Amino acid sequence: MKLKLPYKTNWLIACLLCIKGRAMDHKSDELSALVQQRLGLCADCPGFFGAVISTRDGLILASSGKFRGDAPAACAAQLLEMATDSLSVIAPAQTAELLIWTSDQLWCLKKVDDRHLLLAASNDLFSAGALRMLAQQSAQQLAAVLPLLYKNEP
């Protein structure tokens, strides 16, 4: 039997579980700083605009540059899902990386692992190689650090 609680009660329970989970899952401020530092590798790209690391469902873990709030994280998750869905019409496969040029920006979206995404942007349209390389380096280093966020403290 499923217990149905009023919306406000569900929201409060979800918040408390999230706070408890964060207290249990996050080892320390040093670990968060390490994630931020690894994300900061993207800032070496010419014309760097911003970078964000998010979960596959669009929750922000860290951001740098001009990326603030939840919107860049949600955008990363939505871009990956839409690209995968669209390409599956031609050939079923999971999208691992995207490079997108707009009229004034360059975007690189990269799967870090099965749980996390990295979205980085540059105002220099000719820095695709640099942005992709720095995003790759950042993703590799983040892939080694991010699993530590999910280990319980002893």
CSV table of N, CA and C in Angstrom, one decimal:
chain,number,residue,atom,x,y,z
A,1,MET,N,0.8,-1.2,0.0
A,1,MET,CA,0.0,0.0,0.0
A,1,MET,C,0.9,1.2,0.0
A,2,LYS,N,0.6,2.2,-0.9
A,2,LYS,CA,1.4,3.4,-1.0
A,2,LYS,C,0.7,4.5,-0.2
A,3,LEU,N,1.5,5.1,0.7
A,3,LEU,CA,1.0,6.2,1.5
A,3,LEU,C,1.0,7.5,0.7
A,4,LYS,N,-0.1,8.1,0.6
A,4,LYS,CA,-0.2,9.4,-0.2
A,4,LYS,C,-0.3,10.5,0.8
A,5,LEU,N,0.8,11.4,0.8
A,5,LEU,CA,0.9,12.5,1.7
A,5,LEU,C,0.6,13.8,0.9
A,6,PRO,N,0.1,14.8,1.6
A,6,PRO,CA,0.0,16.1,0.9
A,6,PRO,C,1.3,16.6,0.3
A,7,TYR,N,1.2,17.4,-0.8
A,7,TYR,CA,2.4,17.9,-1.5
A,7,TYR,C,3.4,18.5,-0.6
A,8,LYS,N,2.9,19.4,0.3
A,8,LYS,CA,3.9,20.1,1.2
A,8,LYS,C,4.6,19.1,2.1
A,9,THR,N,4.0,18.1,2.5
A,9,THR,CA,4.6,17.1,3.4
A,9,THR,C,5.7,16.3,2.6
A,10,ASN,N,5.3,15.9,1.3
A,10,ASN,CA,6.3,15.2,0.5
A,10,ASN,C,7.5,16.1,0.2
A,11,TRP,N,7.3,17.3,0.0
A,11,TRP,CA,8.3,18.3,-0.3
A,11,TRP,C,9.3,18.4,0.9
A,12,LEU,N,8.7,18.5,2.1
A,12,LEU,CA,9.5,18.6,3.3
A,12,LEU,C,10.3,17.3,3.5
A,13,ILE,N,9.7,16.2,3.4
A,13,ILE,CA,10.4,14.9,3.5
A,13,ILE,C,11.5,14.8,2.5
A,14,ALA,N,11.3,15.2,1.3
A,14,ALA,CA,12.3,15.1,0.2
A,14,ALA,C,13.5,16.0,0.6
A,15,CYS,N,13.2,17.2,1.1
A,15,CYS,CA,14.2,18.2,1.5
A,15,CYS,C,15.1,17.6,2.7
A,16,LEU,N,14.4,17.0,3.6
A,16,LEU,CA,15.1,16.4,4.8
A,16,LEU,C,16.0,15.3,4.3
A,17,LEU,N,15.5,14.4,3.5
A,17,LEU,CA,16.3,13.3,2.9
A,17,LEU,C,17.5,13.8,2.1
A,18,CYS,N,17.2,14.9,1.4
A,18,CYS,CA,18.3,15.4,0.6
A,18,CYS,C,19.4,16.0,1.5
A,19,ILE,N,19.0,16.7,2.5
A,19,ILE,CA,20.0,17.3,3.5
A,19,ILE,C,20.7,16.2,4.2
A,20,LYS,N,20.0,15.1,4.6
A,20,LYS,CA,20.7,14.0,5.3
A,20,LYS,C,21.6,13.3,4.3
A,21,GLY,N,21.2,13.1,3.1
A,21,GLY,CA,22.0,12.4,2.1
A,21,GLY,C,23.2,13.2,1.8
A,22,ARG,N,23.1,14.5,1.7
A,22,ARG,CA,24.3,15.3,1.5
A,22,ARG,C,25.3,15.2,2.6
A,23,ALA,N,24.8,15.2,3.8
A,23,ALA,CA,25.7,15.1,5.0
A,23,ALA,C,26.4,13.8,5.0
A,24,MET,N,25.7,12.7,4.6
A,24,MET,CA,26.3,11.4,4.6
A,24,MET,C,27.2,11.2,3.4
A,25,ASP,N,26.8,11.7,2.2
A,25,ASP,CA,27.5,11.4,1.0
A,25,ASP,C,28.7,12.3,0.8
A,26,HIS,N,28.7,13.5,1.1
A,26,HIS,CA,29.8,14.4,0.9
A,26,HIS,C,30.8,14.3,1.9
A,27,LYS,N,32.0,13.9,1.5
A,27,LYS,CA,33.1,13.6,2.5
A,27,LYS,C,33.5,14.9,3.2
A,28,SER,N,33.8,16.0,2.4
A,28,SER,CA,34.3,17.2,3.0
A,28,SER,C,34.2,18.3,2.1
A,29,ASP,N,34.5,19.5,2.6
A,29,ASP,CA,34.7,20.7,1.8
A,29,ASP,C,35.8,20.5,0.8
A,30,GLU,N,36.8,19.8,1.2
A,30,GLU,CA,38.0,19.6,0.2
A,30,GLU,C,37.6,18.8,-1.0
A,31,LEU,N,36.6,17.9,-0.9
A,31,LEU,CA,36.2,17.1,-2.0
A,31,LEU,C,35.4,18.0,-3.0
A,32,SER,N,34.6,18.9,-2.4
A,32,SER,CA,33.8,19.9,-3.2
A,32,SER,C,34.8,20.8,-3.9
A,33,ALA,N,35.8,21.2,-3.2
A,33,ALA,CA,36.8,22.1,-3.8
A,33,ALA,C,37.6,21.4,-5.0
A,34,LEU,N,37.8,20.1,-4.8
A,34,LEU,CA,38.5,19.3,-5.8
A,34,LEU,C,37.7,19.2,-7.1
A,35,VAL,N,36.4,19.0,-6.9
A,35,VAL,CA,35.4,19.0,-8.1
A,35,VAL,C,35.5,20.3,-8.8
A,36,GLN,N,35.4,21.4,-8.0
A,36,GLN,CA,35.4,22.8,-8.6
A,36,GLN,C,36.8,23.0,-9.3
A,37,GLN,N,37.9,22.6,-8.7
A,37,GLN,CA,39.2,22.7,-9.4
A,37,GLN,C,39.2,22.0,-10.7
A,38,ARG,N,38.7,20.7,-10.7
A,38,ARG,CA,38.7,20.0,-12.0
A,38,ARG,C,37.9,20.6,-13.0
A,39,LEU,N,36.8,21.1,-12.6
A,39,LEU,CA,35.9,21.8,-13.6
A,39,LEU,C,36.6,23.1,-14.1
A,40,GLY,N,37.4,23.7,-13.2
A,40,GLY,CA,38.1,25.0,-13.6
A,40,GLY,C,39.1,24.8,-14.7
A,41,LEU,N,39.5,23.6,-15.1
A,41,LEU,CA,40.4,23.4,-16.2
A,41,LEU,C,39.9,24.0,-17.5
A,42,CYS,N,38.6,24.0,-17.6
A,42,CYS,CA,38.0,24.5,-18.9
A,42,CYS,C,38.2,26.0,-19.0
A,43,ALA,N,38.5,26.7,-17.9
A,43,ALA,CA,38.7,28.1,-18.0
A,43,ALA,C,40.0,28.5,-18.8
A,44,ASP,N,40.8,27.6,-19.1
A,44,ASP,CA,42.0,27.8,-19.9
A,44,ASP,C,41.7,28.0,-21.4
A,45,CYS,N,40.5,27.7,-21.8
A,45,CYS,CA,40.1,27.8,-23.2
A,45,CYS,C,40.0,29.3,-23.6
A,46,PRO,N,40.5,29.7,-24.8
A,46,PRO,CA,40.3,31.0,-25.2
A,46,PRO,C,38.9,31.4,-25.3
A,47,GLY,N,38.5,32.6,-24.8
A,47,GLY,CA,37.1,33.1,-24.8
A,47,GLY,C,36.2,32.3,-23.9
A,48,PHE,N,36.8,31.7,-22.8
A,48,PHE,CA,36.0,30.9,-21.9
A,48,PHE,C,34.8,31.7,-21.4
A,49,PHE,N,33.6,31.1,-21.5
A,49,PHE,CA,32.4,31.7,-21.0
A,49,PHE,C,31.9,31.1,-19.7
A,50,GLY,N,31.9,29.7,-19.7
A,50,GLY,CA,31.4,29.1,-18.4
A,50,GLY,C,31.5,27.6,-18.6
A,51,ALA,N,31.4,26.9,-17.4
A,51,ALA,CA,31.3,25.4,-17.4
A,51,ALA,C,30.5,25.0,-16.2
A,52,VAL,N,29.8,23.8,-16.4
A,52,VAL,CA,29.0,23.3,-15.3
A,52,VAL,C,29.1,21.8,-15.3
A,53,ILE,N,29.1,21.2,-14.2
A,53,ILE,CA,29.0,19.8,-14.0
A,53,ILE,C,27.7,19.5,-13.4
A,54,SER,N,26.9,18.5,-14.0
A,54,SER,CA,25.6,18.3,-13.5
A,54,SER,C,25.3,16.8,-13.5
A,55,THR,N,24.3,16.4,-12.9
A,55,THR,CA,23.8,15.0,-12.9
A,55,THR,C,23.1,14.8,-14.2
A,56,ARG,N,22.8,13.5,-14.6
A,56,ARG,CA,22.1,13.3,-15.8
A,56,ARG,C,20.7,13.8,-15.8
A,57,ASP,N,20.1,14.0,-14.6
A,57,ASP,CA,18.8,14.6,-14.6
A,57,ASP,C,18.8,16.1,-14.4
A,58,GLY,N,19.9,16.7,-14.5
A,58,GLY,CA,20.0,18.2,-14.6
A,58,GLY,C,20.2,18.9,-13.3
A,59,LEU,N,20.7,18.2,-12.2
A,59,LEU,CA,21.0,18.9,-11.0
A,59,LEU,C,22.4,19.4,-11.0
A,60,ILE,N,22.6,20.6,-10.6
A,60,ILE,CA,23.9,21.2,-10.6
A,60,ILE,C,24.8,20.7,-9.5
A,61,LEU,N,26.1,20.4,-9.8
A,61,LEU,CA,27.0,20.0,-8.8
A,61,LEU,C,28.0,21.1,-8.6
A,62,ALA,N,28.5,21.8,-9.7
A,62,ALA,CA,29.4,22.8,-9.6
A,62,ALA,C,29.4,23.6,-10.9
A,63,SER,N,29.8,24.9,-10.8
A,63,SER,CA,29.8,25.7,-12.0
A,63,SER,C,30.9,26.7,-11.9
A,64,SER,N,31.3,27.2,-13.1
A,64,SER,CA,32.4,28.3,-13.1
A,64,SER,C,32.1,29.2,-14.2
A,65,GLY,N,32.9,30.3,-14.2
A,65,GLY,CA,32.7,31.3,-15.3
A,65,GLY,C,31.3,32.0,-15.1
A,66,LYS,N,30.6,32.3,-16.2
A,66,LYS,CA,29.3,33.0,-16.1
A,66,LYS,C,28.1,32.1,-16.0
A,67,PHE,N,28.4,30.8,-15.8
A,67,PHE,CA,27.2,29.9,-15.6
A,67,PHE,C,26.8,29.9,-14.1
A,68,ARG,N,25.6,30.3,-13.9
A,68,ARG,CA,25.1,30.4,-12.5
A,68,ARG,C,23.7,29.8,-12.5
A,69,GLY,N,23.4,29.3,-11.3
A,69,GLY,CA,22.0,28.7,-11.1
A,69,GLY,C,21.9,27.4,-11.8
A,70,ASP,N,20.6,26.9,-11.9
A,70,ASP,CA,20.3,25.6,-12.3
A,70,ASP,C,20.2,25.5,-13.9
A,71,ALA,N,20.0,26.6,-14.5
A,71,ALA,CA,19.7,26.6,-16.0
A,71,ALA,C,20.7,25.9,-16.8
A,72,PRO,N,22.0,26.2,-16.6
A,72,PRO,CA,23.0,25.4,-17.5
A,72,PRO,C,23.0,23.9,-17.2
A,73,ALA,N,22.8,23.5,-16.0
A,73,ALA,CA,22.8,22.1,-15.7
A,73,ALA,C,21.6,21.4,-16.3
A,74,ALA,N,20.4,22.1,-16.2
A,74,ALA,CA,19.2,21.5,-16.9
A,74,ALA,C,19.4,21.5,-18.4
A,75,CYS,N,20.0,22.5,-18.9
A,75,CYS,CA,20.3,22.6,-20.4
A,75,CYS,C,21.2,21.4,-20.8
A,76,ALA,N,22.2,21.1,-20.1
A,76,ALA,CA,23.1,20.0,-20.4
A,76,ALA,C,22.3,18.7,-20.5
A,77,ALA,N,21.5,18.4,-19.5
A,77,ALA,CA,20.7,17.2,-19.4
A,77,ALA,C,19.8,17.1,-20.6
A,78,GLN,N,19.1,18.2,-20.9
A,78,GLN,CA,18.1,18.2,-22.0
A,78,GLN,C,18.8,18.1,-23.3
A,79,LEU,N,19.9,18.7,-23.5
A,79,LEU,CA,20.6,18.6,-24.8
A,79,LEU,C,21.0,17.1,-25.0
A,80,LEU,N,21.6,16.5,-24.0
A,80,LEU,CA,22.0,15.1,-24.2
A,80,LEU,C,20.8,14.2,-24.5
A,81,GLU,N,19.7,14.4,-23.8
A,81,GLU,CA,18.5,13.6,-24.0
A,81,GLU,C,18.0,13.8,-25.4
A,82,MET,N,17.9,15.0,-25.8
A,82,MET,CA,17.3,15.4,-27.1
A,82,MET,C,18.2,14.8,-28.3
A,83,ALA,N,19.5,15.0,-28.1
A,83,ALA,CA,20.4,14.5,-29.2
A,83,ALA,C,20.3,12.9,-29.3
A,84,THR,N,20.3,12.3,-28.1
A,84,THR,CA,20.2,10.8,-28.1
A,84,THR,C,18.9,10.4,-28.8
A,85,ASP,N,17.8,11.0,-28.4
A,85,ASP,CA,16.5,10.6,-29.0
A,85,ASP,C,16.4,10.9,-30.5
A,86,SER,N,16.9,12.0,-30.9
A,86,SER,CA,16.9,12.4,-32.3
A,86,SER,C,17.8,11.4,-33.1
A,87,LEU,N,19.0,11.1,-32.7
A,87,LEU,CA,19.9,10.3,-33.4
A,87,LEU,C,19.4,8.8,-33.4
A,88,SER,N,18.6,8.4,-32.4
A,88,SER,CA,18.2,7.0,-32.3
A,88,SER,C,17.2,6.7,-33.5
A,89,VAL,N,16.7,7.7,-34.2
A,89,VAL,CA,15.9,7.4,-35.4
A,89,VAL,C,16.7,6.9,-36.5
A,90,ILE,N,18.0,7.3,-36.5
A,90,ILE,CA,18.9,6.8,-37.6
A,90,ILE,C,19.6,5.5,-37.1
A,91,ALA,N,20.2,5.6,-35.9
A,91,ALA,CA,20.9,4.5,-35.4
A,91,ALA,C,20.9,4.5,-33.9
A,92,PRO,N,20.4,3.4,-33.2
A,92,PRO,CA,20.4,3.4,-31.8
A,92,PRO,C,21.8,3.5,-31.1
A,93,ALA,N,22.0,4.5,-30.4
A,93,ALA,CA,23.3,4.7,-29.7
A,93,ALA,C,23.1,5.8,-28.6
A,94,GLN,N,24.0,5.8,-27.6
A,94,GLN,CA,24.0,6.8,-26.6
A,94,GLN,C,24.9,7.9,-27.0
A,95,THR,N,24.5,9.2,-26.9
A,95,THR,CA,25.3,10.3,-27.2
A,95,THR,C,26.4,10.4,-26.1
A,96,ALA,N,27.6,10.6,-26.5
A,96,ALA,CA,28.7,10.7,-25.6
A,96,ALA,C,29.3,12.2,-25.6
A,97,GLU,N,29.2,12.9,-26.7
A,97,GLU,CA,29.8,14.2,-26.8
A,97,GLU,C,29.1,15.0,-27.9
A,98,LEU,N,28.9,16.3,-27.7
A,98,LEU,CA,28.4,17.2,-28.7
A,98,LEU,C,29.2,18.4,-28.8
A,99,LEU,N,29.5,18.9,-30.0
A,99,LEU,CA,30.0,20.3,-30.2
A,99,LEU,C,29.0,21.0,-30.9
A,100,ILE,N,28.6,22.2,-30.4
A,100,ILE,CA,27.6,23.0,-31.0
A,100,ILE,C,28.1,24.4,-31.2
A,101,TRP,N,27.9,24.9,-32.5
A,101,TRP,CA,28.3,26.3,-32.8
A,101,TRP,C,27.0,27.1,-32.9
A,102,THR,N,26.9,28.2,-32.2
A,102,THR,CA,25.8,29.2,-32.4
A,102,THR,C,26.4,30.4,-33.1
A,103,SER,N,25.7,31.4,-33.3
A,103,SER,CA,26.2,32.6,-34.0
A,103,SER,C,27.3,33.3,-33.3
A,104,ASP,N,27.4,33.1,-32.0
A,104,ASP,CA,28.4,33.8,-31.2
A,104,ASP,C,29.1,33.0,-30.1
A,105,GLN,N,28.8,31.7,-30.0
A,105,GLN,CA,29.4,30.9,-29.0
A,105,GLN,C,29.6,29.5,-29.5
A,106,LEU,N,30.5,28.8,-28.8
A,106,LEU,CA,30.8,27.4,-29.1
A,106,LEU,C,30.5,26.6,-27.8
A,107,TRP,N,29.9,25.5,-27.9
A,107,TRP,CA,29.5,24.7,-26.8
A,107,TRP,C,30.0,23.3,-26.9
A,108,CYS,N,30.4,22.7,-25.8
A,108,CYS,CA,30.9,21.3,-25.7
A,108,CYS,C,30.2,20.6,-24.6
A,109,LEU,N,29.4,19.6,-24.9
A,109,LEU,CA,28.7,18.8,-23.9
A,109,LEU,C,29.4,17.4,-23.9
A,110,LYS,N,29.7,16.9,-22.8
A,110,LYS,CA,30.5,15.7,-22.6
A,110,LYS,C,29.9,14.9,-21.5
A,111,LYS,N,29.7,13.6,-21.7
A,111,LYS,CA,29.3,12.6,-20.7
A,111,LYS,C,30.6,12.4,-19.9
A,112,VAL,N,30.6,12.6,-18.6
A,112,VAL,CA,31.7,12.3,-17.7
A,112,VAL,C,31.7,10.9,-17.3
A,113,ASP,N,30.6,10.4,-16.9
A,113,ASP,CA,30.3,9.0,-16.6
A,113,ASP,C,28.9,8.7,-16.7
A,114,ASP,N,28.4,7.6,-16.2
A,114,ASP,CA,26.9,7.3,-16.4
A,114,ASP,C,26.0,8.2,-15.6
A,115,ARG,N,26.6,9.0,-14.6
A,115,ARG,CA,25.7,9.9,-13.8
A,115,ARG,C,25.9,11.3,-14.1
A,116,HIS,N,27.0,11.7,-14.7
A,116,HIS,CA,27.3,13.2,-14.8
A,116,HIS,C,27.6,13.7,-16.2
A,117,LEU,N,27.4,15.0,-16.4
A,117,LEU,CA,27.6,15.6,-17.6
A,117,LEU,C,28.5,16.9,-17.4
A,118,LEU,N,29.2,17.3,-18.4
A,118,LEU,CA,30.0,18.5,-18.4
A,118,LEU,C,29.6,19.3,-19.6
A,119,LEU,N,29.2,20.6,-19.3
A,119,LEU,CA,28.9,21.5,-20.4
A,119,LEU,C,29.8,22.7,-20.3
A,120,ALA,N,30.5,23.0,-21.3
A,120,ALA,CA,31.4,24.1,-21.3
A,120,ALA,C,31.2,25.0,-22.5
A,121,ALA,N,31.4,26.3,-22.4
A,121,ALA,CA,31.1,27.2,-23.5
A,121,ALA,C,32.2,28.3,-23.6
A,122,SER,N,32.4,28.7,-24.9
A,122,SER,CA,33.5,29.7,-25.2
A,122,SER,C,32.9,30.7,-26.2
A,123,ASN,N,33.3,32.0,-26.0
A,123,ASN,CA,32.9,33.0,-27.0
A,123,ASN,C,33.8,33.1,-28.2
A,124,ASP,N,34.9,32.2,-28.2
A,124,ASP,CA,35.8,32.2,-29.4
A,124,ASP,C,35.3,31.0,-30.3
A,125,LEU,N,34.7,31.3,-31.4
A,125,LEU,CA,34.2,30.3,-32.3
A,125,LEU,C,35.3,29.4,-32.9
A,126,PHE,N,36.6,29.9,-32.8
A,126,PHE,CA,37.6,29.1,-33.5
A,126,PHE,C,38.4,28.3,-32.5
A,127,SER,N,37.9,28.1,-31.3
A,127,SER,CA,38.6,27.4,-30.2
A,127,SER,C,38.0,26.0,-30.0
A,128,ALA,N,37.4,25.4,-31.0
A,128,ALA,CA,36.8,24.1,-30.8
A,128,ALA,C,37.8,23.0,-30.3
A,129,GLY,N,39.0,23.0,-30.9
A,129,GLY,CA,40.0,22.0,-30.5
A,129,GLY,C,40.4,22.2,-29.0
A,130,ALA,N,40.6,23.5,-28.6
A,130,ALA,CA,41.0,23.7,-27.3
A,130,ALA,C,39.9,23.4,-26.3
A,131,LEU,N,38.7,23.8,-26.6
A,131,LEU,CA,37.5,23.6,-25.7
A,131,LEU,C,37.3,22.1,-25.6
A,132,ARG,N,37.3,21.4,-26.7
A,132,ARG,CA,37.1,19.9,-26.6
A,132,ARG,C,38.2,19.2,-25.8
A,133,MET,N,39.5,19.6,-26.0
A,133,MET,CA,40.6,19.0,-25.3
A,133,MET,C,40.5,19.3,-23.8
A,134,LEU,N,40.2,20.6,-23.4
A,134,LEU,CA,40.1,20.9,-22.0
A,134,LEU,C,38.9,20.2,-21.4
A,135,ALA,N,37.8,20.1,-22.1
A,135,ALA,CA,36.6,19.4,-21.5
A,135,ALA,C,36.9,18.0,-21.3
A,136,GLN,N,37.7,17.4,-22.2
A,136,GLN,CA,38.1,16.0,-22.1
A,136,GLN,C,39.0,15.8,-20.9
A,137,GLN,N,40.0,16.6,-20.7
A,137,GLN,CA,40.9,16.5,-19.5
A,137,GLN,C,40.1,16.7,-18.3
A,138,SER,N,39.2,17.7,-18.2
A,138,SER,CA,38.4,18.0,-17.1
A,138,SER,C,37.5,16.7,-16.8
A,139,ALA,N,36.9,16.2,-17.8
A,139,ALA,CA,36.0,15.0,-17.6
A,139,ALA,C,36.7,13.8,-17.1
A,140,GLN,N,37.9,13.6,-17.6
A,140,GLN,CA,38.7,12.5,-17.1
A,140,GLN,C,39.0,12.6,-15.6
A,141,GLN,N,39.4,13.8,-15.2
A,141,GLN,CA,39.8,14.0,-13.8
A,141,GLN,C,38.5,14.0,-13.0
A,142,LEU,N,37.4,14.5,-13.5
A,142,LEU,CA,36.2,14.5,-12.7
A,142,LEU,C,35.7,13.1,-12.5
A,143,ALA,N,35.9,12.3,-13.5
A,143,ALA,CA,35.4,10.9,-13.5
A,143,ALA,C,36.1,10.1,-12.3
A,144,ALA,N,37.3,10.5,-12.0
A,144,ALA,CA,38.0,9.9,-10.9
A,144,ALA,C,37.5,10.4,-9.5
A,145,VAL,N,37.1,11.7,-9.5
A,145,VAL,CA,36.7,12.3,-8.2
A,145,VAL,C,35.2,12.2,-7.9
A,146,LEU,N,34.3,12.3,-8.9
A,146,LEU,CA,32.9,12.3,-8.6
A,146,LEU,C,32.4,11.0,-7.9
A,147,PRO,N,32.9,9.8,-8.1
A,147,PRO,CA,32.3,8.7,-7.4
A,147,PRO,C,32.5,8.8,-5.9
A,148,LEU,N,33.5,9.6,-5.4
A,148,LEU,CA,33.7,9.8,-4.0
A,148,LEU,C,32.6,10.5,-3.3
A,149,LEU,N,31.8,11.3,-4.1
A,149,LEU,CA,30.7,12.0,-3.6
A,149,LEU,C,29.6,11.1,-3.1
A,150,TYR,N,29.6,9.8,-3.6
A,150,TYR,CA,28.5,8.9,-3.3
A,150,TYR,C,28.9,7.8,-2.4
A,151,LYS,N,30.1,7.9,-1.9
A,151,LYS,CA,30.5,6.9,-0.8
A,151,LYS,C,30.1,7.4,0.5
A,152,ASN,N,29.5,6.5,1.3
A,152,ASN,CA,29.1,6.8,2.7
A,152,ASN,C,30.4,6.9,3.6
A,153,GLU,N,30.3,7.9,4.5
A,153,GLU,CA,31.3,8.0,5.5
A,153,GLU,C,31.3,6.8,6.4
A,154,PRO,N,32.4,6.4,7.0
A,154,PRO,CA,32.4,5.2,7.9
A,154,PRO,C,31.7,5.6,9.2
